[in-house]
């Protein structure tokens, strides 16, 4: 590809989209970003894809469109998730020129409970987010002869300093450790918890864009695969990062929470305790249930592009969260009691 290329990044103010936009801009490309609210730069425009016409500045041909925009909430109804994650892609495919290189960001978890994106039933997936990402992949395969699909697992911050444009999603967990929102870690401590950095995703996308369109629909799966940290190792790193930061700031250390399996939690502990929990505790427990499946993955992902070790990056990312959310990181866990 002749540089600079004209590239559009959707979801450009998100954790991954922001990193992708900066990486492509640093490489000298002519990059624009869009998101629902826009950004501070004249090149970061507001556009709700599929809900309104594209801004005038976005007219004309594009060498590549990197579709990072997504609603990652797991508790949406199927119709809501379809409108958030499939309908905008459908509109984007109609808006794009056929010669434009589409790079679509998906999720390693789009293969749901069966190991495939082909099932159309929501019951084949852990939640509506996975279901919608699988539907998006099927849409591309059906309507696009040439495109890139990039799957990746849980995303942490930059390898250098743990920076993220937006600490959301997984960062509900360190926040919960500090507030005492959950009494135990529900999952399998020997399960795999695959993690990548925004650097890993952005670097791979830059290579795909600069390499030009593939001959067909090409799938990349980023991660550590069988070398991914286990849940116990990952949570040990999270606890170390939080307690190191808390010690430096004169805050008492957090204790290691016990592990219970999802079966133990759902069949014994939760039914027994439910009637004694207050409304706030019930809300937190319900929210935490969404993570159980992700802390119980006993078969590693089959990756096509392995990333470097992630333990130090995870540590720096949790420190980054604490430094940007000091009030939450300083919290003293509230004891659970009837």
mmCIF file of N, CA, C and O in Angstrom, residues 204-268:
data_model
loop_
_atom_site.group_PDB
_atom_site.id
_atom_site.type_symbol
_atom_site.label_atom_id
_atom_site.label_comp_id
_atom_site.label_asym_id
_atom_site.label_seq_id
_atom_site.Cartn_x
_atom_site.Cartn_y
_atom_site.Cartn_z
ATOM 1 N N UNK A 204 -1.125 -5.211 15.238
ATOM 2 C CA UNK A 204 -1.577 -6.204 14.260
ATOM 3 C C UNK A 204 -2.455 -5.547 13.199
ATOM 4 O O UNK A 204 -2.313 -5.839 11.996
ATOM 5 N N UNK A 205 -3.339 -4.666 13.611
ATOM 6 C CA UNK A 205 -4.214 -3.992 12.649
ATOM 7 C C UNK A 205 -3.407 -3.122 11.697
ATOM 8 O O UNK A 205 -3.669 -3.099 10.481
ATOM 9 N N UNK A 206 -2.409 -2.427 12.218
ATOM 10 C CA UNK A 206 -1.556 -1.599 11.345
ATOM 11 C C UNK A 206 -0.875 -2.463 10.285
ATOM 12 O O UNK A 206 -0.794 -2.080 9.113
ATOM 13 N N UNK A 207 -0.411 -3.648 10.682
ATOM 14 C CA UNK A 207 0.240 -4.549 9.725
ATOM 15 C C UNK A 207 -0.747 -5.028 8.668
ATOM 16 O O UNK A 207 -0.408 -5.128 7.476
ATOM 17 N N UNK A 208 -1.984 -5.332 9.080
ATOM 18 C CA UNK A 208 -2.995 -5.772 8.124
ATOM 19 C C UNK A 208 -3.321 -4.676 7.123
ATOM 20 O O UNK A 208 -3.405 -4.920 5.908
ATOM 21 N N UNK A 209 -3.517 -3.459 7.620
ATOM 22 C CA UNK A 209 -3.864 -2.339 6.743
ATOM 23 C C UNK A 209 -2.745 -2.077 5.751
ATOM 24 O O UNK A 209 -2.976 -1.891 4.545
ATOM 25 N N UNK A 210 -1.516 -2.075 6.244
ATOM 26 C CA UNK A 210 -0.381 -1.766 5.373
ATOM 27 C C UNK A 210 -0.083 -2.907 4.399
ATOM 28 O O UNK A 210 0.524 -2.690 3.352
ATOM 29 N N UNK A 211 -0.555 -4.107 4.713
ATOM 30 C CA UNK A 211 -0.355 -5.235 3.810
ATOM 31 C C UNK A 211 -1.395 -5.327 2.707
ATOM 32 O O UNK A 211 -1.239 -6.118 1.779
ATOM 33 N N UNK A 212 -2.457 -4.526 2.807
ATOM 34 C CA UNK A 212 -3.486 -4.525 1.779
ATOM 35 C C UNK A 212 -4.549 -5.585 2.001
ATOM 36 O O UNK A 212 -4.459 -6.422 2.900
ATOM 37 N N UNK A 213 -5.557 -5.537 1.153
ATOM 38 C CA UNK A 213 -6.690 -6.456 1.297
ATOM 39 C C UNK A 213 -6.272 -7.901 1.061
ATOM 40 O O UNK A 213 -5.479 -8.194 0.161
ATOM 41 N N UNK A 214 -6.841 -8.816 1.844
ATOM 42 C CA UNK A 214 -6.547 -10.239 1.637
ATOM 43 C C UNK A 214 -7.323 -10.770 0.431
ATOM 44 O O UNK A 214 -8.262 -10.119 -0.043
ATOM 45 N N UNK A 215 -6.991 -11.950 -0.058
ATOM 46 C CA UNK A 215 -7.703 -12.502 -1.210
ATOM 47 C C UNK A 215 -9.109 -12.985 -0.880
ATOM 48 O O UNK A 215 -9.933 -13.178 -1.766
ATOM 49 N N UNK A 216 -9.392 -13.184 0.385
ATOM 50 C CA UNK A 216 -10.719 -13.624 0.807
ATOM 51 C C UNK A 216 -11.037 -13.026 2.163
ATOM 52 O O UNK A 216 -10.498 -11.984 2.532
ATOM 53 N N UNK A 217 -11.890 -13.684 2.942
ATOM 54 C CA UNK A 217 -12.162 -13.253 4.312
ATOM 55 C C UNK A 217 -11.140 -13.938 5.213
ATOM 56 O O UNK A 217 -11.138 -15.159 5.350
ATOM 57 N N UNK A 218 -10.258 -13.151 5.776
ATOM 58 C CA UNK A 218 -9.128 -13.663 6.564
ATOM 59 C C UNK A 218 -9.398 -13.470 8.056
ATOM 60 O O UNK A 218 -9.787 -12.390 8.493
ATOM 61 N N UNK A 219 -9.152 -14.510 8.830
ATOM 62 C CA UNK A 219 -9.370 -14.467 10.275
ATOM 63 C C UNK A 219 -8.042 -14.465 11.012
ATOM 64 O O UNK A 219 -7.171 -15.299 10.755
ATOM 65 N N UNK A 220 -7.890 -13.523 11.947
ATOM 66 C CA UNK A 220 -6.751 -13.497 12.868
ATOM 67 C C UNK A 220 -7.282 -13.675 14.283
ATOM 68 O O UNK A 220 -8.303 -13.086 14.639
ATOM 69 N N UNK A 221 -6.596 -14.476 15.077
ATOM 70 C CA UNK A 221 -6.961 -14.649 16.484
ATOM 71 C C UNK A 221 -5.726 -14.344 17.321
ATOM 72 O O UNK A 221 -4.727 -15.069 17.265
ATOM 73 N N UNK A 222 -5.783 -13.262 18.079
ATOM 74 C CA UNK A 222 -4.653 -12.832 18.906
ATOM 75 C C UNK A 222 -4.787 -13.413 20.314
ATOM 76 O O UNK A 222 -5.892 -13.615 20.812
ATOM 77 N N UNK A 223 -3.661 -13.639 20.966
ATOM 78 C CA UNK A 223 -3.701 -14.096 22.349
ATOM 79 C C UNK A 223 -2.473 -14.899 22.718
ATOM 80 O O UNK A 223 -1.512 -15.003 21.948
ATOM 81 N N UNK A 224 -2.517 -15.497 23.900
ATOM 82 C CA UNK A 224 -1.440 -16.353 24.385
ATOM 83 C C UNK A 224 -1.778 -17.831 24.227
ATOM 84 O O UNK A 224 -0.900 -18.683 24.339
ATOM 85 N N UNK A 225 -3.057 -18.129 24.002
ATOM 86 C CA UNK A 225 -3.443 -19.517 23.821
ATOM 87 C C UNK A 225 -3.119 -20.371 25.039
ATOM 88 O O UNK A 225 -3.462 -20.021 26.169
ATOM 89 N N UNK A 226 -2.437 -21.481 24.824
ATOM 90 C CA UNK A 226 -2.088 -22.396 25.914
ATOM 91 C C UNK A 226 -1.077 -21.790 26.881
ATOM 92 O O UNK A 226 -0.869 -22.327 27.979
ATOM 93 N N UNK A 227 -0.451 -20.672 26.495
ATOM 94 C CA UNK A 227 0.492 -19.983 27.386
ATOM 95 C C UNK A 227 -0.167 -18.856 28.166
ATOM 96 O O UNK A 227 0.516 -18.098 28.864
ATOM 97 N N UNK A 228 -1.482 -18.721 28.041
ATOM 98 C CA UNK A 228 -2.198 -17.669 28.774
ATOM 99 C C UNK A 228 -2.090 -17.910 30.276
ATOM 100 O O UNK A 228 -2.014 -19.058 30.726
ATOM 101 N N UNK A 229 -2.082 -16.844 31.080
ATOM 102 C CA UNK A 229 -2.046 -17.044 32.535
ATOM 103 C C UNK A 229 -3.296 -17.751 33.019
ATOM 104 O O UNK A 229 -4.368 -17.657 32.413
ATOM 105 N N UNK A 230 -3.145 -18.489 34.100
ATOM 106 C CA UNK A 230 -4.299 -19.104 34.734
ATOM 107 C C UNK A 230 -4.992 -18.067 35.623
ATOM 108 O O UNK A 230 -4.401 -17.049 35.997
ATOM 109 N N UNK A 231 -6.221 -18.330 35.974
ATOM 110 C CA UNK A 231 -7.007 -17.373 36.756
ATOM 111 C C UNK A 231 -6.303 -17.016 38.060
ATOM 112 O O UNK A 231 -6.209 -15.849 38.447
ATOM 113 N N UNK A 232 -5.763 -18.011 38.766
ATOM 114 C CA UNK A 232 -5.107 -17.747 40.050
ATOM 115 C C UNK A 232 -3.883 -16.856 39.868
ATOM 116 O O UNK A 232 -3.633 -15.940 40.675
ATOM 117 N N UNK A 233 -3.116 -17.114 38.818
ATOM 118 C CA UNK A 233 -1.935 -16.278 38.551
ATOM 119 C C UNK A 233 -2.350 -14.854 38.219
ATOM 120 O O UNK A 233 -1.757 -13.882 38.725
ATOM 121 N N UNK A 234 -3.367 -14.706 37.379
ATOM 122 C CA UNK A 234 -3.812 -13.375 36.979
ATOM 123 C C UNK A 234 -4.339 -12.587 38.173
ATOM 124 O O UNK A 234 -4.001 -11.411 38.355
ATOM 125 N N UNK A 235 -5.151 -13.235 39.015
ATOM 126 C CA UNK A 235 -5.692 -12.520 40.165
ATOM 127 C C UNK A 235 -4.628 -12.263 41.220
ATOM 128 O O UNK A 235 -4.717 -11.277 41.965
ATOM 129 N N UNK A 236 -3.612 -13.113 41.284
ATOM 130 C CA UNK A 236 -2.483 -12.810 42.154
ATOM 131 C C UNK A 236 -1.769 -11.549 41.705
ATOM 132 O O UNK A 236 -1.372 -10.709 42.524
ATOM 133 N N UNK A 237 -1.604 -11.401 40.393
ATOM 134 C CA UNK A 237 -0.976 -10.194 39.838
ATOM 135 C C UNK A 237 -1.830 -8.971 40.111
ATOM 136 O O UNK A 237 -1.319 -7.898 40.472
ATOM 137 N N UNK A 238 -3.145 -9.107 39.940
ATOM 138 C CA UNK A 238 -4.062 -7.985 40.205
ATOM 139 C C UNK A 238 -3.972 -7.566 41.657
ATOM 140 O O UNK A 238 -3.893 -6.366 41.972
ATOM 141 N N UNK A 239 -3.973 -8.543 42.564
ATOM 142 C CA UNK A 239 -3.904 -8.228 43.995
ATOM 143 C C UNK A 239 -2.566 -7.579 44.344
ATOM 144 O O UNK A 239 -2.518 -6.617 45.128
ATOM 145 N N UNK A 240 -1.467 -8.065 43.770
ATOM 146 C CA UNK A 240 -0.156 -7.457 44.010
ATOM 147 C C UNK A 240 -0.138 -6.000 43.557
ATOM 148 O O UNK A 240 0.389 -5.124 44.265
ATOM 149 N N UNK A 241 -0.692 -5.733 42.379
ATOM 150 C CA UNK A 241 -0.695 -4.364 41.853
ATOM 151 C C UNK A 241 -1.509 -3.440 42.744
ATOM 152 O O UNK A 241 -1.085 -2.319 43.058
ATOM 153 N N UNK A 242 -2.685 -3.909 43.160
ATOM 154 C CA UNK A 242 -3.527 -3.084 44.023
ATOM 155 C C UNK A 242 -2.863 -2.845 45.374
ATOM 156 O O UNK A 242 -2.839 -1.713 45.880
ATOM 157 N N UNK A 243 -2.311 -3.887 45.966
ATOM 158 C CA UNK A 243 -1.726 -3.742 47.302
ATOM 159 C C UNK A 243 -0.438 -2.938 47.278
ATOM 160 O O UNK A 243 -0.137 -2.211 48.236
ATOM 161 N N UNK A 244 0.345 -3.033 46.209
ATOM 162 C CA UNK A 244 1.535 -2.185 46.097
ATOM 163 C C UNK A 244 1.122 -0.719 46.031
ATOM 164 O O UNK A 244 1.731 0.144 46.689
ATOM 165 N N UNK A 245 0.098 -0.437 45.234
ATOM 166 C CA UNK A 245 -0.372 0.951 45.127
ATOM 167 C C UNK A 245 -0.949 1.419 46.456
ATOM 168 O O UNK A 245 -0.678 2.542 46.903
ATOM 169 N N UNK A 246 -1.721 0.564 47.117
ATOM 170 C CA UNK A 246 -2.337 0.936 48.393
ATOM 171 C C UNK A 246 -1.272 1.157 49.468
ATOM 172 O O UNK A 246 -1.378 2.104 50.275
ATOM 173 N N UNK A 247 -0.220 0.333 49.484
ATOM 174 C CA UNK A 247 0.859 0.518 50.461
ATOM 175 C C UNK A 247 1.553 1.866 50.252
ATOM 176 O O UNK A 247 1.877 2.566 51.226
ATOM 177 N N UNK A 248 1.787 2.221 48.998
ATOM 178 C CA UNK A 248 2.427 3.499 48.691
ATOM 179 C C UNK A 248 1.556 4.686 49.069
ATOM 180 O O UNK A 248 2.056 5.799 49.247
ATOM 181 N N UNK A 249 0.258 4.445 49.191
ATOM 182 C CA UNK A 249 -0.672 5.524 49.508
ATOM 183 C C UNK A 249 -1.288 5.396 50.898
ATOM 184 O O UNK A 249 -2.295 6.050 51.197
ATOM 185 N N UNK A 250 -0.656 4.570 51.735
ATOM 186 C CA UNK A 250 -1.069 4.459 53.126
ATOM 187 C C UNK A 250 -2.425 3.827 53.346
ATOM 188 O O UNK A 250 -3.126 4.168 54.304
ATOM 189 N N UNK A 251 -2.797 2.885 52.481
ATOM 190 C CA UNK A 251 -4.098 2.220 52.579
ATOM 191 C C UNK A 251 -3.866 0.752 52.933
ATOM 192 O O UNK A 251 -2.965 0.117 52.376
ATOM 193 N N UNK A 252 -4.643 0.188 53.847
ATOM 194 C CA UNK A 252 -4.449 -1.222 54.221
ATOM 195 C C UNK A 252 -4.566 -2.154 53.019
ATOM 196 O O UNK A 252 -5.321 -1.899 52.075
ATOM 197 N N UNK A 253 -3.832 -3.261 53.085
ATOM 198 C CA UNK A 253 -3.834 -4.227 51.993
ATOM 199 C C UNK A 253 -5.161 -4.966 51.902
ATOM 200 O O UNK A 253 -5.896 -5.095 52.887
ATOM 201 N N UNK A 254 -5.435 -5.474 50.734
ATOM 202 C CA UNK A 254 -6.605 -6.312 50.501
ATOM 203 C C UNK A 254 -6.245 -7.773 50.745
ATOM 204 O O UNK A 254 -5.131 -8.199 50.452
ATOM 205 N N UNK A 255 -7.182 -8.534 51.245
ATOM 206 C CA UNK A 255 -6.970 -9.960 51.454
ATOM 207 C C UNK A 255 -7.332 -10.732 50.194
ATOM 208 O O UNK A 255 -8.172 -10.302 49.394
ATOM 209 N N UNK A 256 -6.702 -11.887 50.034
ATOM 210 C CA UNK A 256 -7.052 -12.780 48.935
ATOM 211 C C UNK A 256 -8.427 -13.385 49.190
ATOM 212 O O UNK A 256 -8.688 -13.926 50.268
ATOM 213 N N UNK A 257 -9.306 -13.290 48.230
ATOM 214 C CA UNK A 257 -10.629 -13.880 48.365
ATOM 215 C C UNK A 257 -10.555 -15.387 48.079
ATOM 216 O O UNK A 257 -9.725 -15.836 47.290
ATOM 217 N N UNK A 258 -11.440 -16.159 48.679
ATOM 218 C CA UNK A 258 -11.469 -17.599 48.386
ATOM 219 C C UNK A 258 -12.064 -17.851 46.999
ATOM 220 O O UNK A 258 -12.831 -17.038 46.473
ATOM 221 N N UNK A 259 -11.711 -18.973 46.412
ATOM 222 C CA UNK A 259 -12.292 -19.399 45.139
ATOM 223 C C UNK A 259 -13.410 -20.386 45.409
ATOM 224 O O UNK A 259 -13.284 -21.268 46.252
ATOM 225 N N UNK A 260 -14.514 -20.226 44.696
ATOM 226 C CA UNK A 260 -15.557 -21.245 44.686
ATOM 227 C C UNK A 260 -15.945 -21.466 43.232
ATOM 228 O O UNK A 260 -15.869 -20.552 42.406
ATOM 229 N N UNK A 261 -16.327 -22.668 42.895
ATOM 230 C CA UNK A 261 -16.718 -22.952 41.515
ATOM 231 C C UNK A 261 -18.087 -22.344 41.236
ATOM 232 O O UNK A 261 -18.878 -22.067 42.163
ATOM 233 N N UNK A 262 -18.382 -22.151 39.972
ATOM 234 C CA UNK A 262 -19.682 -21.626 39.601
ATOM 235 C C UNK A 262 -20.802 -22.530 40.072
ATOM 236 O O UNK A 262 -21.867 -22.061 40.510
ATOM 237 N N UNK A 263 -20.582 -23.847 40.016
ATOM 238 C CA UNK A 263 -21.596 -24.793 40.464
ATOM 239 C C UNK A 263 -21.839 -24.654 41.965
ATOM 240 O O UNK A 263 -22.985 -24.630 42.426
ATOM 241 N N UNK A 264 -20.752 -24.549 42.737
ATOM 242 C CA UNK A 264 -20.905 -24.383 44.183
ATOM 243 C C UNK A 264 -21.643 -23.086 44.510
ATOM 244 O O UNK A 264 -22.532 -23.047 45.355
ATOM 245 N N UNK A 265 -21.254 -22.019 43.810
ATOM 246 C CA UNK A 265 -21.836 -20.704 44.089
ATOM 247 C C UNK A 265 -23.329 -20.675 43.761
ATOM 248 O O UNK A 265 -24.147 -20.214 44.561
ATOM 249 N N UNK A 266 -23.669 -21.145 42.577
ATOM 250 C CA UNK A 266 -25.042 -21.024 42.101
ATOM 251 C C UNK A 266 -25.998 -22.018 42.759
ATOM 252 O O UNK A 266 -27.183 -21.724 42.922
ATOM 253 N N UNK A 267 -25.474 -23.193 43.148
ATOM 254 C CA UNK A 267 -26.352 -24.223 43.718
ATOM 255 C C UNK A 267 -26.439 -24.181 45.237
ATOM 256 O O UNK A 267 -27.438 -24.640 45.811
ATOM 257 N N UNK A 268 -25.391 -23.617 45.887
ATOM 258 C CA UNK A 268 -25.394 -23.658 47.354
ATOM 259 C C UNK A 268 -25.286 -22.264 47.981
ATOM 260 O O UNK A 268 -26.201 -21.803 48.644
#
